[in-house]
mmCIF file of C-alpha atoms in Angstrom:
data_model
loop_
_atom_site.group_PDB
_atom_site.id
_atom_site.type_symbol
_atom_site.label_atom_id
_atom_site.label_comp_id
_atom_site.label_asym_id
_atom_site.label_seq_id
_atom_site.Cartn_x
_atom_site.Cartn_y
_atom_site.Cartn_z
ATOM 1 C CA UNK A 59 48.112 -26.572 16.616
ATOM 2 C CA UNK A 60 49.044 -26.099 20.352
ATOM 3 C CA UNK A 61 51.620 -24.425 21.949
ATOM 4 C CA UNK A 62 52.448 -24.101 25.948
ATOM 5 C CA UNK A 63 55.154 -21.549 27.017
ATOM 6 C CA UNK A 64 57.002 -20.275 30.257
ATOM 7 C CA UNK A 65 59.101 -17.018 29.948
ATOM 8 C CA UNK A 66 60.931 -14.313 31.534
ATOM 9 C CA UNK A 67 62.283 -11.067 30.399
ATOM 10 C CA UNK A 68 66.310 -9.590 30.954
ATOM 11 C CA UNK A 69 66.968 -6.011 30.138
ATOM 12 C CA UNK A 70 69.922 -5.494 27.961
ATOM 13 C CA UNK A 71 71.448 -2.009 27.671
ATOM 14 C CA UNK A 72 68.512 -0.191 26.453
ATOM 15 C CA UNK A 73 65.710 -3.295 25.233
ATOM 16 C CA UNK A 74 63.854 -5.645 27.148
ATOM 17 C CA UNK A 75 65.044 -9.247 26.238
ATOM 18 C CA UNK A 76 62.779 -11.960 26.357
ATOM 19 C CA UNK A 77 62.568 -15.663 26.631
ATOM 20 C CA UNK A 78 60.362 -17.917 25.814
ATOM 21 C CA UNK A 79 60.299 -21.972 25.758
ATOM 22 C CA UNK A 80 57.662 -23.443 23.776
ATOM 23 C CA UNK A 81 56.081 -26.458 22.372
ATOM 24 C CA UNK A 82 54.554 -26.975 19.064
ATOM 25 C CA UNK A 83 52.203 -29.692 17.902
ATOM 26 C CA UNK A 84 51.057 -28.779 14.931
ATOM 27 C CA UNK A 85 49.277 -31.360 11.865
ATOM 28 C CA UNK A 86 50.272 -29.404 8.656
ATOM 29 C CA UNK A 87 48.174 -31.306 6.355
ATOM 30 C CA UNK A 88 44.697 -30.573 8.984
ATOM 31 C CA UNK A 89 46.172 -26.930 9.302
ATOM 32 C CA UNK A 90 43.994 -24.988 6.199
ATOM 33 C CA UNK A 91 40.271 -26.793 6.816
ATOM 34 C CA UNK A 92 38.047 -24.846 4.797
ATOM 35 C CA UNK A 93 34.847 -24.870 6.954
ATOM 36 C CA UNK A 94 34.256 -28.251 5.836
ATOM 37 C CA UNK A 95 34.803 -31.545 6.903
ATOM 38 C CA UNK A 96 36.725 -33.271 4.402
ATOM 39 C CA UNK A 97 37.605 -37.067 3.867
ATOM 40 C CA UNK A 98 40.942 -38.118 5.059
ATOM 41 C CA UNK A 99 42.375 -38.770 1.528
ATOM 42 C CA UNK A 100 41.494 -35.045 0.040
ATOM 43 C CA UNK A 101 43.318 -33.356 3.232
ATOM 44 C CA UNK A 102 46.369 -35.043 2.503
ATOM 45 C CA UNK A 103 46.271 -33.188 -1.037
ATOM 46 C CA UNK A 104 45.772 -29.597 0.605
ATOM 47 C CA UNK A 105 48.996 -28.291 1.594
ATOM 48 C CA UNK A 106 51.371 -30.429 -0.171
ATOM 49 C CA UNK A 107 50.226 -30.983 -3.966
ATOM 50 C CA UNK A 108 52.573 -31.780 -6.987
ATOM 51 C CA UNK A 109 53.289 -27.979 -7.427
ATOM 52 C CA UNK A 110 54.998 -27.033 -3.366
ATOM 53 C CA UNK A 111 58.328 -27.235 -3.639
ATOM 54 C CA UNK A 112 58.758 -26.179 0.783
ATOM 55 C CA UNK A 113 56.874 -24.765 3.023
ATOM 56 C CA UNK A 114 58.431 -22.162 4.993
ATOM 57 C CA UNK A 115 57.490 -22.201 8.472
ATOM 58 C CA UNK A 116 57.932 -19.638 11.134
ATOM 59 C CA UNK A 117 55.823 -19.018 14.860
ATOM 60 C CA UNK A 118 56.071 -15.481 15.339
ATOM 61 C CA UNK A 119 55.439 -13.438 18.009
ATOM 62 C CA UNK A 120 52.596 -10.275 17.875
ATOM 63 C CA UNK A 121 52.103 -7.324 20.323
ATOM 64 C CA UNK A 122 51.942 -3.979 20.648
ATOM 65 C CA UNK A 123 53.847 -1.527 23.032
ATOM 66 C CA UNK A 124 53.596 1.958 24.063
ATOM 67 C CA UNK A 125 56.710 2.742 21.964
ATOM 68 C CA UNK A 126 55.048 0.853 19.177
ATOM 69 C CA UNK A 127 51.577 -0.239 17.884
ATOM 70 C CA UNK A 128 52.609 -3.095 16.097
ATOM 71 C CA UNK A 129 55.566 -5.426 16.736
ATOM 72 C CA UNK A 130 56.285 -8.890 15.205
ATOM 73 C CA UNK A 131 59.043 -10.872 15.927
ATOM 74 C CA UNK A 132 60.333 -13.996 14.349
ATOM 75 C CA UNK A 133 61.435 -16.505 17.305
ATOM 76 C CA UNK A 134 61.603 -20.036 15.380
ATOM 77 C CA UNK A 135 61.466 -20.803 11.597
ATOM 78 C CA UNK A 136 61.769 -24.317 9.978
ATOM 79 C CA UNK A 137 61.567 -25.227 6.592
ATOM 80 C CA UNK A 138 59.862 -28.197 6.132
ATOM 81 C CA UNK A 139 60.615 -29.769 2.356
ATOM 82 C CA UNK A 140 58.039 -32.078 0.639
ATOM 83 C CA UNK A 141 58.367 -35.344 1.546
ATOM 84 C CA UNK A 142 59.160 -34.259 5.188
ATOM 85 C CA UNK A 143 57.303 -35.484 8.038
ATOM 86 C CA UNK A 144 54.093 -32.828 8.196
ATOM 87 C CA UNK A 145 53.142 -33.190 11.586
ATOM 88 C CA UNK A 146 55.229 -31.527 13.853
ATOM 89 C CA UNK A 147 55.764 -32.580 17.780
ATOM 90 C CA UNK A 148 58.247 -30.234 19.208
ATOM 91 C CA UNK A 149 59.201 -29.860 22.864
ATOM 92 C CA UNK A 150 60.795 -27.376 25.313
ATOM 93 C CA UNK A 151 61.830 -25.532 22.183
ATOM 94 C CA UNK A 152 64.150 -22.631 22.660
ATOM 95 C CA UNK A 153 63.600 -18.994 20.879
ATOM 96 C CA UNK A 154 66.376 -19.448 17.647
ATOM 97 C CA UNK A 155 66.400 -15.845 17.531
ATOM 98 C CA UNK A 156 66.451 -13.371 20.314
ATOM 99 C CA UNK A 157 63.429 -12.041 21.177
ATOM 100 C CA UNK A 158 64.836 -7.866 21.565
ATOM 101 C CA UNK A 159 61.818 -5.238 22.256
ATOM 102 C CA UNK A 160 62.685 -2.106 20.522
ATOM 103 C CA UNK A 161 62.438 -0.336 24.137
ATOM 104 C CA UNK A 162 61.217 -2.142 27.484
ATOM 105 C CA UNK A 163 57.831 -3.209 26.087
ATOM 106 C CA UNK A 164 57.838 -6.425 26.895
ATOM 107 C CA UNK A 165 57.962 -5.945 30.914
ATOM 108 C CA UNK A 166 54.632 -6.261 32.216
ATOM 109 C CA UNK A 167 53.325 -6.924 28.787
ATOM 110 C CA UNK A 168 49.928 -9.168 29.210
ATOM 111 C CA UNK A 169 49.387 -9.823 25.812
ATOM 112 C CA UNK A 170 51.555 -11.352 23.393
ATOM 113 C CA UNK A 171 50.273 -13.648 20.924
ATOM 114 C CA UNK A 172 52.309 -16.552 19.588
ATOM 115 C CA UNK A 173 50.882 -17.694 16.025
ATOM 116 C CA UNK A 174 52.201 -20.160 13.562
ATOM 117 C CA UNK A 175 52.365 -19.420 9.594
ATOM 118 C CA UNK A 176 54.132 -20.384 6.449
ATOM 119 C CA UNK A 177 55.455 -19.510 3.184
ATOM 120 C CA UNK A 178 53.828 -21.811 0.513
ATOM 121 C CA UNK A 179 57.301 -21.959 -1.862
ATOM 122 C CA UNK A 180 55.604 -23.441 -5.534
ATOM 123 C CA UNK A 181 57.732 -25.023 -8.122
ATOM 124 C CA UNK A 182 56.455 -22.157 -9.880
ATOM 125 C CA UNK A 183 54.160 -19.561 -8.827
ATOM 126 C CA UNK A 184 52.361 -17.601 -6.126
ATOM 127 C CA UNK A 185 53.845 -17.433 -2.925
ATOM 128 C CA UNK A 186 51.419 -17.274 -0.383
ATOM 129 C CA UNK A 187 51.662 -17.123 2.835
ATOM 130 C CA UNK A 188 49.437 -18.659 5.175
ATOM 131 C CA UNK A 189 48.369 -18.623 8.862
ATOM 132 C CA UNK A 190 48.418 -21.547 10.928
ATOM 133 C CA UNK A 191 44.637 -21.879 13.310
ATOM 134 C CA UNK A 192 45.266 -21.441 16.621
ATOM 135 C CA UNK A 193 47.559 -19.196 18.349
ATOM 136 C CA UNK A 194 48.210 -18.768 21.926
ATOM 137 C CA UNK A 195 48.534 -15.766 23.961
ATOM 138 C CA UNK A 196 51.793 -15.103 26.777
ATOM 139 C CA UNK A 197 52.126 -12.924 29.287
ATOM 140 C CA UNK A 198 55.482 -11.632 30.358
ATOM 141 C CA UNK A 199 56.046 -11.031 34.054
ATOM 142 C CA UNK A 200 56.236 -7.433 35.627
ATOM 143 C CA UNK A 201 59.819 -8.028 37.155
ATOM 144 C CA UNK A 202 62.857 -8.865 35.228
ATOM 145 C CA UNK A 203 65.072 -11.964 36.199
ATOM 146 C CA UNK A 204 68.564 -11.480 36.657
ATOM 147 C CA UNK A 205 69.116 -14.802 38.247
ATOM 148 C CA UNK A 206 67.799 -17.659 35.713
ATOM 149 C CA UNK A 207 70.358 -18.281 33.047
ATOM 150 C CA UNK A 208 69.211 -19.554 29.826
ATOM 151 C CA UNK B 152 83.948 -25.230 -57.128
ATOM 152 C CA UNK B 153 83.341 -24.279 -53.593
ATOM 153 C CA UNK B 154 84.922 -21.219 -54.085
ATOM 154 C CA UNK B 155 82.621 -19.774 -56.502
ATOM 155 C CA UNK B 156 79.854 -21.304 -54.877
ATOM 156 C CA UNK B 157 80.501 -18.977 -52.020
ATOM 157 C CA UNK B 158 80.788 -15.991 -54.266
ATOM 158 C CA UNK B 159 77.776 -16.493 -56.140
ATOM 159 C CA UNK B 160 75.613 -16.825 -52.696
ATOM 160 C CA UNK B 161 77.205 -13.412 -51.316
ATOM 161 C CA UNK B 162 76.054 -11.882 -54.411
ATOM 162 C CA UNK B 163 72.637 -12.951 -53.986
ATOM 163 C CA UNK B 164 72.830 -12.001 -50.607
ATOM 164 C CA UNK B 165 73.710 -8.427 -51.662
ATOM 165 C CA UNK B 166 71.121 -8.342 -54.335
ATOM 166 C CA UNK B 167 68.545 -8.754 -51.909
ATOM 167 C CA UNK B 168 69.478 -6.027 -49.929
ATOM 168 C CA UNK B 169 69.735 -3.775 -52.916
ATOM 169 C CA UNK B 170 66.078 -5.212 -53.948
ATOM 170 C CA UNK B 171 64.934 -3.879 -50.709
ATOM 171 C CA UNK B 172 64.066 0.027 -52.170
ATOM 172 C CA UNK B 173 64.323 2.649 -48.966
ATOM 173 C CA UNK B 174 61.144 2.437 -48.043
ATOM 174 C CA UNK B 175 61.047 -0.649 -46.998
ATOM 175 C CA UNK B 176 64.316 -0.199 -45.571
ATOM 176 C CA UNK B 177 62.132 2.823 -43.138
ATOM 177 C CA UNK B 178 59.424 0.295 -43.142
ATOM 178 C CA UNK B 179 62.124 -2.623 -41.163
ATOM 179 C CA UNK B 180 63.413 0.172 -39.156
ATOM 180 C CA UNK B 181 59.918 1.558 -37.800
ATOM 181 C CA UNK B 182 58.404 -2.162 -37.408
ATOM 182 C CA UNK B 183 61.997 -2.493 -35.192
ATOM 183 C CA UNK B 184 60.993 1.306 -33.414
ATOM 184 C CA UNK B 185 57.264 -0.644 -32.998
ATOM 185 C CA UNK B 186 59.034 -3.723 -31.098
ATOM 186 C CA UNK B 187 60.936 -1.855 -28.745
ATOM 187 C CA UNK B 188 58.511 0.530 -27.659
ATOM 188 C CA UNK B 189 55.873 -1.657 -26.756
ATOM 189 C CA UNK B 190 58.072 -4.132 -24.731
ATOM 190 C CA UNK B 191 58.960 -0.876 -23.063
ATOM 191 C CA UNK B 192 55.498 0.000 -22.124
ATOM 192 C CA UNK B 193 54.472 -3.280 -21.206
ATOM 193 C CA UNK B 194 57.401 -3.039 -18.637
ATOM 194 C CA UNK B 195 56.217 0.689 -17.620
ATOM 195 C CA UNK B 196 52.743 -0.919 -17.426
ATOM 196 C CA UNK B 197 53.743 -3.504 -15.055
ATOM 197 C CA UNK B 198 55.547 -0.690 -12.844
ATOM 198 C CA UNK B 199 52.077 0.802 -12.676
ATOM 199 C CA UNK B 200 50.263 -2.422 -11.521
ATOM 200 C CA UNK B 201 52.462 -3.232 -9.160
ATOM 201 C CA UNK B 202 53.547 -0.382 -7.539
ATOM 202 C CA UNK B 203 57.166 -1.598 -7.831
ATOM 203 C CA UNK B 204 60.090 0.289 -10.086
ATOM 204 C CA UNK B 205 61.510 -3.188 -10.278
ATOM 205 C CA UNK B 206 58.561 -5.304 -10.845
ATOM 206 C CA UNK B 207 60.609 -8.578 -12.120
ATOM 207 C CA UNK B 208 63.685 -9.139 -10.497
ATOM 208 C CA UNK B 209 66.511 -12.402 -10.589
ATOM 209 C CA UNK B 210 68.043 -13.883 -7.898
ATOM 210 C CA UNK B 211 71.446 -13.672 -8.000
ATOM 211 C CA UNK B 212 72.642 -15.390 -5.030
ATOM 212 C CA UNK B 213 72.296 -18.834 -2.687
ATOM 213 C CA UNK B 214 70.966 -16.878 0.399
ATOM 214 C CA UNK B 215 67.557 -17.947 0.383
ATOM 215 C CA UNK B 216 68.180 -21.540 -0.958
ATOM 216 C CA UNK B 217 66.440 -24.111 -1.064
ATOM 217 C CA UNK B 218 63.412 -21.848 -1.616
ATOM 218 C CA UNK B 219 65.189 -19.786 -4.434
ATOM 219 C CA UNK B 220 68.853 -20.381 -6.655
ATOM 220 C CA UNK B 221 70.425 -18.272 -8.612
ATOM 221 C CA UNK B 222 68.845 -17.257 -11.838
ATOM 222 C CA UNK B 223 64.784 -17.748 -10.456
ATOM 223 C CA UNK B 224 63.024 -15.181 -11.718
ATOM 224 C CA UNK B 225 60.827 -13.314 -9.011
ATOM 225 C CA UNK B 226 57.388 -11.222 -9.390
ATOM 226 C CA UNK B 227 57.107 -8.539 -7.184
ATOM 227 C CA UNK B 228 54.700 -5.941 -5.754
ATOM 228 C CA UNK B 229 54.976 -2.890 -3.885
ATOM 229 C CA UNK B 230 51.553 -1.465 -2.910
ATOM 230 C CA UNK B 231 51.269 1.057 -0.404
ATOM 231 C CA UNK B 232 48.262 -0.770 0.862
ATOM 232 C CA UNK B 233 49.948 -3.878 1.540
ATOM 233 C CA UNK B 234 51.617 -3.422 5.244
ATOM 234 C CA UNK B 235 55.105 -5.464 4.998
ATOM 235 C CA UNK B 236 54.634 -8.344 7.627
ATOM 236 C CA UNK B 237 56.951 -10.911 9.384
ATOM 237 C CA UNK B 238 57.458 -13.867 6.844
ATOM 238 C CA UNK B 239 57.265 -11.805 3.762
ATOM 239 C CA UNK B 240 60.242 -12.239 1.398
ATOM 240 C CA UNK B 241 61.009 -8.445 0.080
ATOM 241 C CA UNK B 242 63.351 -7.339 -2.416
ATOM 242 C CA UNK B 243 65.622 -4.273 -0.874
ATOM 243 C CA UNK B 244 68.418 -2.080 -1.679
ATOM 244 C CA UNK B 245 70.538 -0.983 0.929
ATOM 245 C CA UNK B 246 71.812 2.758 0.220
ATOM 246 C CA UNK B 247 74.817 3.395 -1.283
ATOM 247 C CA UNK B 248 74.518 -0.229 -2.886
ATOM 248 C CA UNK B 249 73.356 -1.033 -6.402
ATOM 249 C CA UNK B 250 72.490 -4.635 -6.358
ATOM 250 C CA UNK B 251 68.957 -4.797 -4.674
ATOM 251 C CA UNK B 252 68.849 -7.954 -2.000
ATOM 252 C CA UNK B 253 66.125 -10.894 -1.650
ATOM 253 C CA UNK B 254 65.493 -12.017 1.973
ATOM 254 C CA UNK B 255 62.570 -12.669 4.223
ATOM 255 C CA UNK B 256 61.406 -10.456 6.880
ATOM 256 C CA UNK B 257 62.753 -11.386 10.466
ATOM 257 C CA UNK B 258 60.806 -8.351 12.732
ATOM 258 C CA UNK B 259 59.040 -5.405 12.789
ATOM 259 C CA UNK B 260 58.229 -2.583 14.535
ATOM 260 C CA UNK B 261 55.536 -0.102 13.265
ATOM 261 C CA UNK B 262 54.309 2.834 14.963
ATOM 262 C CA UNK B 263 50.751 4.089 15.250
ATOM 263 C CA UNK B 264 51.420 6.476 12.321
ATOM 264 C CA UNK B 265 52.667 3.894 10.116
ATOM 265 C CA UNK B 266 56.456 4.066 10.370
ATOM 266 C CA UNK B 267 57.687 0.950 10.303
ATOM 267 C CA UNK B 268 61.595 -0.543 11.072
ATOM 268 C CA UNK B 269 62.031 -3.959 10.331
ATOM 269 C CA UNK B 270 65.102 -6.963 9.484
ATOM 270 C CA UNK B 271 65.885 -9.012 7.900
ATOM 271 C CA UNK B 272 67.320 -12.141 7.217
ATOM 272 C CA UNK B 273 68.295 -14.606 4.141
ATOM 273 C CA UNK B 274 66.830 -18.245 5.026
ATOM 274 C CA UNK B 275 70.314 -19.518 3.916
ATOM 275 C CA UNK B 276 72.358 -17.386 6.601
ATOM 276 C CA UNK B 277 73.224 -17.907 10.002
ATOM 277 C CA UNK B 278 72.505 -14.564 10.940
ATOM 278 C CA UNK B 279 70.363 -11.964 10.670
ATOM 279 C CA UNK B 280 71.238 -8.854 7.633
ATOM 280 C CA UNK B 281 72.299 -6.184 10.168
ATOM 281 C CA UNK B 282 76.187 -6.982 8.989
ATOM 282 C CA UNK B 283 75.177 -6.230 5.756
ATOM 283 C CA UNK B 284 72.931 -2.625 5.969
ATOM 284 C CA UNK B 285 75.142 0.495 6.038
ATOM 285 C CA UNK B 286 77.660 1.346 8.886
ATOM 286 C CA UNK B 287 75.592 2.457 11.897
ATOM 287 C CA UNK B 288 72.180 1.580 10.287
ATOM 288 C CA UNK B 289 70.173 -1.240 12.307
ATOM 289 C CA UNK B 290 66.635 -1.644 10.386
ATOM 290 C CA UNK B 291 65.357 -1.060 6.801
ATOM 291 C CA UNK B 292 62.229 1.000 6.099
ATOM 292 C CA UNK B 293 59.736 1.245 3.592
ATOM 293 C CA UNK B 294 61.874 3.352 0.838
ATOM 294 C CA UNK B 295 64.659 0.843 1.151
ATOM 295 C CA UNK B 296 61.743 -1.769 -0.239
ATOM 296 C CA UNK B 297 61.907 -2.775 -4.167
ATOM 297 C CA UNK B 298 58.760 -5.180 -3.735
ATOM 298 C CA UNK B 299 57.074 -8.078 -1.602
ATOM 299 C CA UNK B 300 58.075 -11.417 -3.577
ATOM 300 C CA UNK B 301 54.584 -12.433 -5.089
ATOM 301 C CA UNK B 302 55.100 -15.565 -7.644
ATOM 302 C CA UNK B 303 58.356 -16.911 -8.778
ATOM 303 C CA UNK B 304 59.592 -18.997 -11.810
ATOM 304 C CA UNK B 305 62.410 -21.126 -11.901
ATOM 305 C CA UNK B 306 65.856 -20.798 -13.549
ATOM 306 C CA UNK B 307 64.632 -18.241 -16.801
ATOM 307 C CA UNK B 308 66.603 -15.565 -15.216
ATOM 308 C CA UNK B 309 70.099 -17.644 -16.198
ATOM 309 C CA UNK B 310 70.034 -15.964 -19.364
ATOM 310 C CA UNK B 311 70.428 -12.423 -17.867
ATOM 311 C CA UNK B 312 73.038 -13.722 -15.307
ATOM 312 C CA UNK B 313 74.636 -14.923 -18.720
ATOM 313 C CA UNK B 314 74.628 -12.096 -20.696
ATOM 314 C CA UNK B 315 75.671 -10.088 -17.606
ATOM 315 C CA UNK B 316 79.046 -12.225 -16.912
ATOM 316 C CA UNK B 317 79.759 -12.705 -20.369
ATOM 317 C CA UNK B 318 79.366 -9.224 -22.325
ATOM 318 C CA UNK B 319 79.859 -10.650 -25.422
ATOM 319 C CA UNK B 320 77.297 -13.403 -25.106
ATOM 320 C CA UNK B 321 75.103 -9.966 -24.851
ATOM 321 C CA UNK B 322 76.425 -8.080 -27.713
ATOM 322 C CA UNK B 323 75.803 -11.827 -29.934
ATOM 323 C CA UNK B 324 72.919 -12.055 -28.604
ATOM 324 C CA UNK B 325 71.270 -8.005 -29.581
ATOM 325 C CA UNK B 326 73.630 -8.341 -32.639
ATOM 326 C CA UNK B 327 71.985 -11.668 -33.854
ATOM 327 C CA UNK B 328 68.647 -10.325 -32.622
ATOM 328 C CA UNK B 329 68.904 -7.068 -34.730
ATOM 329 C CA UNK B 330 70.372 -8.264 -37.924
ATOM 330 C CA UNK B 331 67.326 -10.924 -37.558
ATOM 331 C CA UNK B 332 64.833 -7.955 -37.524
ATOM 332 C CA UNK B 333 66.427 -5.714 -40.000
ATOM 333 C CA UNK B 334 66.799 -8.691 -42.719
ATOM 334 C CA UNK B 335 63.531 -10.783 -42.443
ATOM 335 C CA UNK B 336 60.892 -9.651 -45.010
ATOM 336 C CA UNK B 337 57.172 -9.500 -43.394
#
């Protein structure tokens, strides 16, 4: 799972705004390796087995501010139903949802970490949720750009 | 023929009750008493365990299709201990509102203390809840939380969307259920 971004941040009103273009390779069925190295055949049984109705998939966005310890926001979700295509090769992706600090957090912020996850929806049962390896880490500029539209 | 047929099985019918003395009459009544109480404290024990005043819950609308339809029944949790995370589905009630709501969580923002604001959004919608929380209220917090979505089961919960758009499909139903009870010799 690999992602590359380029970003910039717009204040609105009161909250930093941020933007952030992405890509996303990611190989669902290699995603949950145990430690081992397992045959080809047995990984394709991991993630999708008779009993996963969808997974849920979303690549969030983690950091903390001075306003707040912990912030996680949501930029891109897909559901991906069985019988979909599990490996993903996604391109110059832009945010679905906006990406809103709650405050101006996100100028100057060195460290937010993008990570990929998803919601294991059963036929019947638990719903777990599960995070993707590999994540990769942004930094936001310490200016804000009032020129680049989007 | 028919006619006294009919008669002669009501009679029995009423025989049998008059066979049954009082006590056993006391004795139907209390095994009845026995029934409800423990379903009750099996649902006040599973309050306990989960942390969660609603601890199973059925969907009642499309919102978060195709994950959930109307009538799956969901499992939920509520510990304390469990911080509520992007990507978790949660149960909510938004004030003033009875019917509690079953989306997944969109953001967060938690402070060092603990305080945490978050949205959220059904995976079914367009947009995110904030046209559906209160007038002037932009995040939920914890005591707007039911429960975290743990397990789910498929399509059981029809019967209480049944018997709560058709009343008297509820009143045959604890009727039928009660005479049952009250009648059948153990």
């Amino acid at each position: 799972i690999r992602k590359n971004v380029e970003d910039f941040t717009g204040p609105r009103e009161r909250s930093d705004l941020g933007f952030i273009t992405f890509d996303i390779t990611a190989d669902i069925l290699n995603g949950k390796k145990c430690g081992l190295q397992t045959f080809w055949n047995k990984n394709t049984l991991i993630i999708f087995d008779w009993n996963v109705k969808q997974l849920f998939l979303y690549l969030s966005a983690e950091y903390s501010t001075k306003n707040n310890a912990l912030n996680q926001v949501v930029l891109w979700d897909k559901i991906m139903l069985r019988g979909d295509n599990p490996r993903l090769s996604l391109k110059d992706m832009k945010s679905k949802y906006f990406f809103f600090d709650d405050g101006n957090g996100l100028k100057g912020n060195r460290n937010i970490t993008l990570t990929l996850s998803w919601n294991v929806v059963p036929n019947a049962g638990i719903l777990p949720l599960v995070t993707g390896s590999g994540h990769v880490s942004v930094p936001f500029p310490d200016t804000y750009e009032t020129t680049k539209s989007y | 023929a028919a006619a006294s047929a009919a008669a002669m099985l009501s009679l029995d019918f009423l025989d049998d009750v008059r066979r049954m003395n009082k006590r056993q009459l006391y004795y139907q009544v209390l095994n009845f008493g026995m029934i409800v109480s423990s379903a009750l404290m099996i649902w006040k024990g599973l309050m306990v365990v989960t942390g969660s005043e609603s601890p199973i819950v059925v969907v009642l609308s499309g919102s978060m299709e195709p994950a959930f339809h109307r009538g799956d029944l969901l499992f939920l949790t509520n510990r304390i201990e469990d911080p509520i995370r992007v990507g978790e589905i949660v149960v909510f009630r938004i004030e003033g509102r009875e019917i509690p709501i079953v989306h997944r969580v969109l953001k967060i923002h938690e402070k060092q203390n603990g305080d945490i604001k978050f949205l959220t959004k059904g995976d079914n919608n367009a947009v995110d809840d904030r046209g559906l929380y209160k007038q002037g209220q932009h995040w939920l917090e914890k005591k707007d939380v039911v429960g975290r979505a743990r397990g789910f089961v498929p399509y059981i919960g029809i019967v209480t969307i049944l018997m709560n758009d058709y009343p008297k499909f509820k009143y045959a139903v604890l009727f039928l259920l009660g005479l049952f009870v009250l009648v059948h010799r153990e």
